[in-house]
CSV table of C-alpha atoms and ligand atoms in Angstrom, one decimal:
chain,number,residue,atom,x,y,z
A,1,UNK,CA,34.1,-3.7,-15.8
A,2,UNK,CA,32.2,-5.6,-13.3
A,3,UNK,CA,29.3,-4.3,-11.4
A,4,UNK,CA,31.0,-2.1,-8.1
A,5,UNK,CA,28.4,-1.7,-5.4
A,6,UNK,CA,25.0,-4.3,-5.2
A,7,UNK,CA,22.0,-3.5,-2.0
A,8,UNK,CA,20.3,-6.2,-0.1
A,9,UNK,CA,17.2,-5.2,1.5
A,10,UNK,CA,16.1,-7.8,3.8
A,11,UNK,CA,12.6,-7.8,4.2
A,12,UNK,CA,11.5,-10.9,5.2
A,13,UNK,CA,10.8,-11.1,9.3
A,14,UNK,CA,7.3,-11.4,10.2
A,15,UNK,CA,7.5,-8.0,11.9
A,16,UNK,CA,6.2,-10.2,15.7
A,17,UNK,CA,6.6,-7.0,17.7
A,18,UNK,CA,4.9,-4.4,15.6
A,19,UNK,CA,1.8,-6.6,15.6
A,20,UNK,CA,-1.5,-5.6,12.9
A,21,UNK,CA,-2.3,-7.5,9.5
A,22,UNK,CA,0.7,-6.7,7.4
A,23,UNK,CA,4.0,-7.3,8.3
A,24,UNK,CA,5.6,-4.1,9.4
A,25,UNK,CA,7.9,-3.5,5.9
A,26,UNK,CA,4.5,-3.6,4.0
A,27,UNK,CA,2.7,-1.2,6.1
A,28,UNK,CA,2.2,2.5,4.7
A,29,UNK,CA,3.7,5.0,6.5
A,30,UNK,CA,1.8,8.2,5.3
A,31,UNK,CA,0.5,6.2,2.4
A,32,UNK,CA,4.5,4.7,1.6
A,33,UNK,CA,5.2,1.3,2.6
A,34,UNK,CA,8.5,0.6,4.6
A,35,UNK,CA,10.0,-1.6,2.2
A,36,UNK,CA,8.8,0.7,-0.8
A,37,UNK,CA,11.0,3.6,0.8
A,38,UNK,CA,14.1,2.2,1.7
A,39,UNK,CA,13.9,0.1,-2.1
A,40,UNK,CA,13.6,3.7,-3.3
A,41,UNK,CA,16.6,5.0,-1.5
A,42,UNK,CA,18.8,2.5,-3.3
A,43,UNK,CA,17.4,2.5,-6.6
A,44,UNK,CA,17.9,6.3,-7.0
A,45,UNK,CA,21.1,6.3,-5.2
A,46,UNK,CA,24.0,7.4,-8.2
A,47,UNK,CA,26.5,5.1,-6.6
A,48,UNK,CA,24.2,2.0,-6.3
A,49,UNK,CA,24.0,-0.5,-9.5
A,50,UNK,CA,21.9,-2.9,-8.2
A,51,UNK,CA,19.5,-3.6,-5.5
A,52,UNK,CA,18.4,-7.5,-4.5
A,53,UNK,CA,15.1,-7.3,-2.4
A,54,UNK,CA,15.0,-10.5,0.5
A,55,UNK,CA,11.2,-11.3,1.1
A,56,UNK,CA,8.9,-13.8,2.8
A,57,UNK,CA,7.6,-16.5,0.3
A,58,UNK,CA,3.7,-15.7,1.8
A,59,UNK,CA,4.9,-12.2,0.7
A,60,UNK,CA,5.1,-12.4,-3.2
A,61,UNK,CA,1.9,-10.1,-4.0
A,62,UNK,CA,2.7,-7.3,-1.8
A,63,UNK,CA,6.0,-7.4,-2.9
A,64,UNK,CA,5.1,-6.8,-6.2
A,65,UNK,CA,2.6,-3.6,-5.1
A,66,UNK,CA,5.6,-2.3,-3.2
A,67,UNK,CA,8.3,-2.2,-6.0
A,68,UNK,CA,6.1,-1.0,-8.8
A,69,UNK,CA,7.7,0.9,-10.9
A,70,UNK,CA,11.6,0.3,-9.2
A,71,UNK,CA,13.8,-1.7,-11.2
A,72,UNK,CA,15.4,-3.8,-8.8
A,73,UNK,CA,16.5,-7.2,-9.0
A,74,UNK,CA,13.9,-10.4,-8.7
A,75,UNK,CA,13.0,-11.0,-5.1
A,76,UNK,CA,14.4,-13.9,-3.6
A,77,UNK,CA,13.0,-16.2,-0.5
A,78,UNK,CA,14.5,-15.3,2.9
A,79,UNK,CA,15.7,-17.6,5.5
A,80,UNK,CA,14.1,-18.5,9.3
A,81,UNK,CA,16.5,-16.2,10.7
A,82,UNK,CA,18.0,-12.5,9.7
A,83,UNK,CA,21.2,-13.8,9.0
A,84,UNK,CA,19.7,-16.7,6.9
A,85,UNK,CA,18.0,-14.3,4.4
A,86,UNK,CA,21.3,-11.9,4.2
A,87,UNK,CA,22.7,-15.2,2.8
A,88,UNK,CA,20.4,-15.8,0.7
A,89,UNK,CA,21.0,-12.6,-0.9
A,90,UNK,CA,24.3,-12.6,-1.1
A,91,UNK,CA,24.2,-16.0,-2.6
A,92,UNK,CA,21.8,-14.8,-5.5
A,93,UNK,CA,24.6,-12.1,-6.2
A,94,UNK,CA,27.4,-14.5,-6.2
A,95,UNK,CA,27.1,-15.3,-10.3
A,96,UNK,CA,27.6,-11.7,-10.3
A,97,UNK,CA,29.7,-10.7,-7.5
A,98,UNK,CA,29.5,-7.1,-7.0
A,99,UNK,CA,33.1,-5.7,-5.6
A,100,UNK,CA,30.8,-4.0,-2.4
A,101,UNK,CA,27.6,-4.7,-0.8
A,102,UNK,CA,25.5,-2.8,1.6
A,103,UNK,CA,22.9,-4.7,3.9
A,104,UNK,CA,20.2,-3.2,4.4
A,105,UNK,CA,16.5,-3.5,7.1
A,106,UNK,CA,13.6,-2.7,5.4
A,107,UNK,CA,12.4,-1.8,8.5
A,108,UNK,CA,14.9,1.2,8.3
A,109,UNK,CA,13.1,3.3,5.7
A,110,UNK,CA,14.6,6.6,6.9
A,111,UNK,CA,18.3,6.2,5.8
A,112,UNK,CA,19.5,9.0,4.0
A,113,UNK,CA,21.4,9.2,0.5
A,114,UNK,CA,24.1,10.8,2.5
A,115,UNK,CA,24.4,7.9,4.7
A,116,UNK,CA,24.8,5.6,1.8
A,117,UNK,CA,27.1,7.4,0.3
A,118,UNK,CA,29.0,7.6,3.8
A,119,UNK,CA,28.7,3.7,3.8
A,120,UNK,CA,30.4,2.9,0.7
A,121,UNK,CA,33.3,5.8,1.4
A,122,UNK,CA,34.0,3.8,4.1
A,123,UNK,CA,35.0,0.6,2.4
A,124,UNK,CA,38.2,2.6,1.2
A,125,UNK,CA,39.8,2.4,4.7
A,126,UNK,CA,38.5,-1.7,5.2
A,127,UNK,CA,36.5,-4.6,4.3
A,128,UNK,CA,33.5,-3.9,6.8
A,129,UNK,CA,32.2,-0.4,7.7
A,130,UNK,CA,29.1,0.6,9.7
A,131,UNK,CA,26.9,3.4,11.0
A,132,UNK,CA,27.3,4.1,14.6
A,133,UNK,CA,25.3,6.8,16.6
A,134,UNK,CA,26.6,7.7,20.7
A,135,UNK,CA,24.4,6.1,23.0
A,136,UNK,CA,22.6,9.2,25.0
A,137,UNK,CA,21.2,6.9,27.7
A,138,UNK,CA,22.8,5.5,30.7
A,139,UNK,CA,23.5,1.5,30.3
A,140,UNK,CA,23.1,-0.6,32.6
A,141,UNK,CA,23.6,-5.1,33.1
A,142,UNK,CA,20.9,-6.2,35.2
A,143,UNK,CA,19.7,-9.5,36.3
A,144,UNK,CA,16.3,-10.0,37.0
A,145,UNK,CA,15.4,-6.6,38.4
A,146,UNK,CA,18.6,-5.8,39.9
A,147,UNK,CA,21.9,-3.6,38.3
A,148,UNK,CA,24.9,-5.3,38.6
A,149,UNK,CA,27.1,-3.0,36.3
A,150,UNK,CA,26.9,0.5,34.8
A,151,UNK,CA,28.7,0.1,31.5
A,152,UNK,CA,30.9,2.8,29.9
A,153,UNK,CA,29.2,4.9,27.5
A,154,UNK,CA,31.7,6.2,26.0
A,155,UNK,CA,33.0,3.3,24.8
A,156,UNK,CA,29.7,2.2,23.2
A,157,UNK,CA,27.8,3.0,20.3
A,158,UNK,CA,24.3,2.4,18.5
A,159,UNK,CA,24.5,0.8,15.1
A,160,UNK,CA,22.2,0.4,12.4
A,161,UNK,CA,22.2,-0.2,8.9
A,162,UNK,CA,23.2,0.1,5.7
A,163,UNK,CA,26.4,-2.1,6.9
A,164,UNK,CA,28.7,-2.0,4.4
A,165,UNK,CA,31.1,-4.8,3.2
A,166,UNK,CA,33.6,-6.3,0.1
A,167,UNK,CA,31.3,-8.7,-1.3
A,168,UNK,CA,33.5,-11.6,-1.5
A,169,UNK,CA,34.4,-11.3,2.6
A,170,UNK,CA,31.5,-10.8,3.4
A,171,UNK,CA,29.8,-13.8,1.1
A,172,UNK,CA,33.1,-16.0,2.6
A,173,UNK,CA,32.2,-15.0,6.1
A,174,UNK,CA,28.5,-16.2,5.9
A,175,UNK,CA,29.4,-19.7,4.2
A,176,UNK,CA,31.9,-20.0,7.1
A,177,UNK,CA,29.2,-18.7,9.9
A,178,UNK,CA,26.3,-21.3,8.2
A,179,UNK,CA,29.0,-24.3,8.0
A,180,UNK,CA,29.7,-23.7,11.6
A,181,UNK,CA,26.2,-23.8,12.4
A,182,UNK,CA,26.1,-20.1,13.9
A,183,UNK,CA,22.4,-19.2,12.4
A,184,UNK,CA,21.7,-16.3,14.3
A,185,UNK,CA,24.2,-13.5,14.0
A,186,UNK,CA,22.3,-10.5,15.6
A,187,UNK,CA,23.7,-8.6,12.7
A,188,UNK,CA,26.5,-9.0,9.5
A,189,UNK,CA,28.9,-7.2,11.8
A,190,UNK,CA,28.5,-9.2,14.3
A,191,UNK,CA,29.1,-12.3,12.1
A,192,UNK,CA,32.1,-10.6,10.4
A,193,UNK,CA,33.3,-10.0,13.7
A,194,UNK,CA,33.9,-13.6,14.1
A,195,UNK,CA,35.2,-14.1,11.1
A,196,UNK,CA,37.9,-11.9,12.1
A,197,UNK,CA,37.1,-8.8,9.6
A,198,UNK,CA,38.1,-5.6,11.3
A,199,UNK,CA,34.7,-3.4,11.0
A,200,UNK,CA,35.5,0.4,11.6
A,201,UNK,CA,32.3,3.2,12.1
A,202,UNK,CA,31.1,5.7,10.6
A,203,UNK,CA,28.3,8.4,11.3
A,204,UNK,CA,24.8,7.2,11.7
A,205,UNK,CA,21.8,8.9,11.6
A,206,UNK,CA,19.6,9.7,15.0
A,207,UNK,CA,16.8,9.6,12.0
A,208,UNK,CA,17.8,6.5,10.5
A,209,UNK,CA,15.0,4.9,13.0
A,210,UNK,CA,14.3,1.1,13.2
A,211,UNK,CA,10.4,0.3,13.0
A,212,UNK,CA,10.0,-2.6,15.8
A,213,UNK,CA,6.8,-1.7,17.8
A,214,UNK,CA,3.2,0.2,16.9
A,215,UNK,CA,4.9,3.2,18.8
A,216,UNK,CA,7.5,3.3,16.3
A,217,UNK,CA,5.2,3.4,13.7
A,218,UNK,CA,3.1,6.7,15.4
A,219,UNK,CA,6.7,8.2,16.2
A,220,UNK,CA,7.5,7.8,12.5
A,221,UNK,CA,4.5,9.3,11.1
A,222,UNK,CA,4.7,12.1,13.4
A,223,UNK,CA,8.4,12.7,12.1
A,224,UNK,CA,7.7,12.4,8.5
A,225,UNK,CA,4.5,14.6,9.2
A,226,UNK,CA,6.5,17.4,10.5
A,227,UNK,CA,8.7,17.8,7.4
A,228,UNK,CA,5.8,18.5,5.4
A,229,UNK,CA,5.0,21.8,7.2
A,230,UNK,CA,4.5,23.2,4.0
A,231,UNK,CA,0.6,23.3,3.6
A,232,UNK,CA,-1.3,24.4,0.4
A,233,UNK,CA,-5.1,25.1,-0.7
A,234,UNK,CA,-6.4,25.0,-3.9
A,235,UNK,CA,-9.5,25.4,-5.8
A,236,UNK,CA,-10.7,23.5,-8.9
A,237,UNK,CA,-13.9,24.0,-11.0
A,238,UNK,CA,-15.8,22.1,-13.9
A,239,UNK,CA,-19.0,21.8,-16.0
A,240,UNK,CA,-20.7,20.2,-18.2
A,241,UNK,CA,-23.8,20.4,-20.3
A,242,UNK,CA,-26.5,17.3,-20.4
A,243,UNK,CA,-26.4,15.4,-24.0
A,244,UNK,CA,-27.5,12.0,-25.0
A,245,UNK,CA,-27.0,8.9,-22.9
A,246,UNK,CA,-28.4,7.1,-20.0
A,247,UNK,CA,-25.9,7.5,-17.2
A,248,UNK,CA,-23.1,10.1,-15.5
A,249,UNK,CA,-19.6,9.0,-14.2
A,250,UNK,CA,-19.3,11.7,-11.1
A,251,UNK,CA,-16.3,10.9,-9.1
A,252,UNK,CA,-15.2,7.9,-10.9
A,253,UNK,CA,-18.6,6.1,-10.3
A,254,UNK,CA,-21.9,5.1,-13.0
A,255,UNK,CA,-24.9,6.8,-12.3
A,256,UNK,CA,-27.9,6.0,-14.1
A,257,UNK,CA,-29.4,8.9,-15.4
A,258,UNK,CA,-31.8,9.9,-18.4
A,259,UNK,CA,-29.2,12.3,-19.8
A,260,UNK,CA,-25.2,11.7,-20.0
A,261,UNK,CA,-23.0,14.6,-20.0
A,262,UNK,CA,-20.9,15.8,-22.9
A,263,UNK,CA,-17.3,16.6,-23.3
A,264,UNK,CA,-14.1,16.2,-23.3
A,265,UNK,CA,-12.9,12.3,-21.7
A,266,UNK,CA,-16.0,10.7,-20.0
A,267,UNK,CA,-16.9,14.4,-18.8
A,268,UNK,CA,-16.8,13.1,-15.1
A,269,UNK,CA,-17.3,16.8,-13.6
A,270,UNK,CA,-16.3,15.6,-10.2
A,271,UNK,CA,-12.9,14.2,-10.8
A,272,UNK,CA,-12.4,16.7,-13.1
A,273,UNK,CA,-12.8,19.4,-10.3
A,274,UNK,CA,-10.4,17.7,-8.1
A,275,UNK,CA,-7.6,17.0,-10.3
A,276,UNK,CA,-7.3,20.6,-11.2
A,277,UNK,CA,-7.5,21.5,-7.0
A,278,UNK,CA,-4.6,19.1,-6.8
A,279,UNK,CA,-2.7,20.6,-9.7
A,280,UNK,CA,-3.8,23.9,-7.9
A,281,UNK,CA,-2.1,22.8,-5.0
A,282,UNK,CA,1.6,22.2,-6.9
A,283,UNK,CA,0.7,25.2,-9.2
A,284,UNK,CA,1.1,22.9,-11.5
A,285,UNK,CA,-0.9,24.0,-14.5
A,286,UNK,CA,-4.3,22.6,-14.5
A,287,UNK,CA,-5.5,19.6,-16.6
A,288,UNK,CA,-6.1,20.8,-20.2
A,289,UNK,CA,-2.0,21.3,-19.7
A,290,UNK,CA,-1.5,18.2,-19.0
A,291,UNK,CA,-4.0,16.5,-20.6
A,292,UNK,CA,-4.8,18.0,-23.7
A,293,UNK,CA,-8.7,18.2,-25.0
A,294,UNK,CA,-7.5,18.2,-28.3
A,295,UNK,CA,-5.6,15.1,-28.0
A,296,UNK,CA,-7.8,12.1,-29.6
A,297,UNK,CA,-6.0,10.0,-26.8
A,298,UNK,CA,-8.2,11.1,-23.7
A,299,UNK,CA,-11.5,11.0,-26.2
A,300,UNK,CA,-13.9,9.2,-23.8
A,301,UNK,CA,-11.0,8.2,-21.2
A,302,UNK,CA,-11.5,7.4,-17.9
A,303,UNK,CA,-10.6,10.5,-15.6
A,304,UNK,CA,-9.5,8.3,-13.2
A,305,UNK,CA,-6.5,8.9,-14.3
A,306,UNK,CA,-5.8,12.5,-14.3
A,307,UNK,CA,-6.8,12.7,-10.7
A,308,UNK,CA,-4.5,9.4,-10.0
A,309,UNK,CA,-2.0,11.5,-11.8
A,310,UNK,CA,-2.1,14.5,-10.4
A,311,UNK,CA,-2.1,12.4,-6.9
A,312,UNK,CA,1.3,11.0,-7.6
A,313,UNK,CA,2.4,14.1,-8.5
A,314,UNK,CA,2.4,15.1,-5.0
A,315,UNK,CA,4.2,12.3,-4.2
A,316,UNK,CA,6.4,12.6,-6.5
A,317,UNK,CA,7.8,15.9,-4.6
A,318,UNK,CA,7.8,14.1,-1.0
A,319,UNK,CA,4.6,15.3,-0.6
A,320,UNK,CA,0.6,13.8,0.6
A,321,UNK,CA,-2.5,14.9,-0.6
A,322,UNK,CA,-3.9,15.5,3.3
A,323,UNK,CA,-8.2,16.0,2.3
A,324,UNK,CA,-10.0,16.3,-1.0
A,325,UNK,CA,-13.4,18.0,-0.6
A,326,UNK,CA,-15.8,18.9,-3.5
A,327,UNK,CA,-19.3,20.2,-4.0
A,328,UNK,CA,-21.5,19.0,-6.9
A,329,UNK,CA,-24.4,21.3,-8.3
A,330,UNK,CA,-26.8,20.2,-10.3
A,331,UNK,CA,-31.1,19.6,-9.8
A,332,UNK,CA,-30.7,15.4,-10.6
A,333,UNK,CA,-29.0,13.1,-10.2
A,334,UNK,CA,-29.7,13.4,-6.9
A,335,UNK,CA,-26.8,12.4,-5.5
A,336,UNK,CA,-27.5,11.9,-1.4
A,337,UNK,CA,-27.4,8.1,-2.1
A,338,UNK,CA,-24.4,7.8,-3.9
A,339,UNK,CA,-22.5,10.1,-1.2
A,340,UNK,CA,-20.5,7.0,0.1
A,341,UNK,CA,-19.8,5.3,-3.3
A,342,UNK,CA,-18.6,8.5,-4.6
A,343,UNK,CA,-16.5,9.1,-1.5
A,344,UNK,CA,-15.2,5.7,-1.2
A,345,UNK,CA,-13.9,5.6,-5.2
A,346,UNK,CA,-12.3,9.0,-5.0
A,347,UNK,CA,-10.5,7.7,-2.0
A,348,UNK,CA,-9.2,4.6,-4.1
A,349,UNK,CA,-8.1,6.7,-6.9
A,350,UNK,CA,-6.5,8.9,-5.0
A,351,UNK,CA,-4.9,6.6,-2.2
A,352,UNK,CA,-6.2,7.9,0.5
A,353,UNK,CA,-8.4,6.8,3.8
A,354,UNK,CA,-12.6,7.5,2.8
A,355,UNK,CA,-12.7,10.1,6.2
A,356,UNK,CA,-10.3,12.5,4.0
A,357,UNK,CA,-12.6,12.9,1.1
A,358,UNK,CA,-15.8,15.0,1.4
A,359,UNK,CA,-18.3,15.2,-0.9
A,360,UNK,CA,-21.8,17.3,-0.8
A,361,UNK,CA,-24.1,17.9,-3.5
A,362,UNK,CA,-26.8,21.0,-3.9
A,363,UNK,CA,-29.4,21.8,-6.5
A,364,UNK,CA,-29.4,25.2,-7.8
A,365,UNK,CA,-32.6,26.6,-6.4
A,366,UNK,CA,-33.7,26.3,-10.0
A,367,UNK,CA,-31.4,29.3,-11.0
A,368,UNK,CA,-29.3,30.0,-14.3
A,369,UNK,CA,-28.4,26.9,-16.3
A,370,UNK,CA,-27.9,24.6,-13.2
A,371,UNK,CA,-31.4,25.7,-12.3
A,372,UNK,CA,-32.4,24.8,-16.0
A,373,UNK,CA,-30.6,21.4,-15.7
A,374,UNK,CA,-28.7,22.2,-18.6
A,375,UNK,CA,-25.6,20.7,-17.0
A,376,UNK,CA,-23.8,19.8,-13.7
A,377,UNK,CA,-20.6,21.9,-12.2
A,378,UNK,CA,-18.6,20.7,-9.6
A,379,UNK,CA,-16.4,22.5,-7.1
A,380,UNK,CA,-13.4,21.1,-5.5
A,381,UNK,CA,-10.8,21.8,-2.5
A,382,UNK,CA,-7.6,19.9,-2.2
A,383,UNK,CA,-5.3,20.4,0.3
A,384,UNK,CA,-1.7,18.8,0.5
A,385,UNK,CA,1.3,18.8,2.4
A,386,UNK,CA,4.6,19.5,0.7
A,387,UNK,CA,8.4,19.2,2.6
A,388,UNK,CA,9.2,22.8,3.7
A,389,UNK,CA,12.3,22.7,1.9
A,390,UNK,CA,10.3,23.1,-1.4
A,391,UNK,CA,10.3,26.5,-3.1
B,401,LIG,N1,14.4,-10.2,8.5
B,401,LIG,C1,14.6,-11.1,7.4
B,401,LIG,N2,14.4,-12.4,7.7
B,401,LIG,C2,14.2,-12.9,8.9
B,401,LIG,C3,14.1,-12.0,10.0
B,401,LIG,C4,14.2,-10.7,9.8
B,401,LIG,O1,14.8,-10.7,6.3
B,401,LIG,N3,14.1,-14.2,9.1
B,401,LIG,C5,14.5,-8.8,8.2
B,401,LIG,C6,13.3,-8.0,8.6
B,401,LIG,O2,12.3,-8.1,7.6
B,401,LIG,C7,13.8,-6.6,8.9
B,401,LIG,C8,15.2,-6.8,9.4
B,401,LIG,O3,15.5,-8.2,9.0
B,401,LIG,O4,13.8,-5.8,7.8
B,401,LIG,C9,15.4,-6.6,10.9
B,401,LIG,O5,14.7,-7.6,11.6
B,401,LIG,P1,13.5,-7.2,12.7
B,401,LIG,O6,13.5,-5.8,12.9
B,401,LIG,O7,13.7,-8.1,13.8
B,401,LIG,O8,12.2,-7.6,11.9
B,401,LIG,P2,11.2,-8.9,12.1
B,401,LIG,O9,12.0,-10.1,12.4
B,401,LIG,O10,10.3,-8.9,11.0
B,401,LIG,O11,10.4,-8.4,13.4
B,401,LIG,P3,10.2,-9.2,14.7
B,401,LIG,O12,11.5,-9.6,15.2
B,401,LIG,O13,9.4,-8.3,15.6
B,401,LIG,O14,9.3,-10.4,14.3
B,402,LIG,MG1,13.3,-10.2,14.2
């Protein structure tokens, strides 16, 4: 059997009327690119075999940092015009020729599984199928300045995307649109619509928002921020004693020192803290769980990683690691001039901005082992936000 349902996410508009650096699919929205989200939705989706990503060529690079880890189709090179890079899509899936396609913005990263799922039920009742939301807003036709008609809102609707299609019309349709020289289709519907498909709704989503200005960008982060209500605190703790060497990794970063530190990894106190704060934070075990000391693997491995790990872990369940703070004790290093490295590699390793780590340092007021400079402990706070829906 044949392959039954293929995505194309276009993603290659410049993204004009959002302004900033990066074009708007690129830009993370609470640490999660646009384009990264809405490859996600179809990549998970049960009824969805294969997804073809549309980019800019100047785009190749941050492509690649936006799928990792998605198996999706090679990226192809969009058009000048939206309806260009469709095409191209479609055309990179005609050897294959899926029996349905969706079409899909990457500047709609808030679609729901439901909503694809909706799409392709639809294509049992006709070739073309959209999502449609009521318009809530009076319309009006001006000219200039001036009304000349108040339209009829009931008879209109709001559509958006995923718009679903048979592959074959809708691959036919574009060849006919492009031959005709008609480039700029405001949407496939639209272009179907002329090529005499009959396209009948379905439900849209009032969340399935399209990013096109800065404001949409604040509106979305304030949307996705208030389903994370669910806000956790955790604790983490770590020493280690002084043994031979000449430096100390704290927080990921080389200190030159007259002592190292011993243990388990590269005994990196600091990041040692914070993964288990983090892990705190999931009550998710703590490190030695998932990262046994015993294991020959981790013997003199960079912690980077566990606190990288346990990072994505909160992503993995929707969630964001929101501040990471830590205290180091110990009588030297001193550790005042590092503050910013330290801050600013934690930050790295945990995607985050540098203003949500903290880091402070005290000596021990020459009490118990710290006081003795046996050793250096290291105490950490994490807090993250989770989706209330969690348990
Ligand atoms: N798109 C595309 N190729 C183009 C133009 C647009 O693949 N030549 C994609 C965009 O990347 C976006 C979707 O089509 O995912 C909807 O387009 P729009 O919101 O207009 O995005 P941009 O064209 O990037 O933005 P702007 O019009 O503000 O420049
Ligand atoms: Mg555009």
């Amino acid at each position: 059997m044949g392959i039954a349902v293929a995505a194309i996410v276009v993603a290659a508009g410049r993204g004009e009327r959002a302004g900033g650096d990066l074009p708007k699919q690129y830009r993370p929205l609470l640490g999660i690119p646009a384009l990264t989200r809405a490859l996600r939705l179809f990549h998970r989706h049960p009824e969805v075999d294969l997804v073809q990503p549309v980019i800019h060529a100047d785009d190749t690079t941050r492509f690649e940092q936006a799928a990792t880890g998605l198996d999706v189709l090679a990226p192809v090179w969009g058009g000048a015009t939206r309806q260009e890079s469709v095409r191209t899509g479609l055309e990179a899936l005609a050897a294959i020729e899926p029996e349905l396609v969706l079409v899909h913005d990457a500047a709609r990263p808030f679609a729901s599984d439901a909503l694809v799922s909706r799409a392709i039920a639809a294509l049992r009742l006709s070739d073309a199928a959209i999502p449609a939301v009521p318009i809530l807003d009076t319309v009006k036709v001006v000219e200039g300045d001036r009304v000349t008609a108040t339209l009829d809102r009931a008879s209109l609707r709001a559509v958006q995307t995923p718009q679903a299609f048979r592959f074959r019309a809708l691959l036919d349709a574009h060849r006919a649109a492009s031959q005709a020289n008609r480039v700029d289709f405001p949407d496939d519907a639209a272009l179907a619509e002329w090529a005499g498909i009959d396209v009948i709704l379905f439900a849209g989503e009032p969340s399935n928002l399209k990013l096109t200005t800065v404001d949409d960008f604040a509106r979305a982060e304030i949307t996705l921020l208030s389903g994370l209500s669910d806000i956790r605190t955790a604790n983490g703790y770590d020493v280690h004693a002084f043994g031979p060497g000449d430096h100390v990794m704290l927080g990921g970063v080389r200190i030159p020192h007259a002592r190292g530190l011993a243990g388990h990894s590269d005994a990196d106190v600091l990041l040692h803290a914070l993964t288990d704060a983090v892990l705190g934070a999931l009550a998710e075990g703590d490190i030695g769980v998932h990262f046994p000391p015993n294991d020959p693997q981790w013997r003199g491995a960079s912690s980077d990683r566990f606190l990288a790990f346990a990072c994505e872990r909160v992503g993995l369940r929707g969630g964001v690691v929101a501040h990471l703070d830590a205290t180091l004790l110990c009588e030297e290093p001193r550790i005042g001039p590092y503050r910013d490295a330290l801050r600013t590699r934690i930050a790295e390793i945990a995607s985050l901005p540098v203003t949500r780590v903290a880091i402070k340092a005290t000596t021990n007021e020459k009490l118990g082992f710290i006081g003795r400079g046996e050793g250096i402990a290291a105490f950490a706070t994490a807090t993250i936000r989770l989706p209330w829906s969690e348990p």
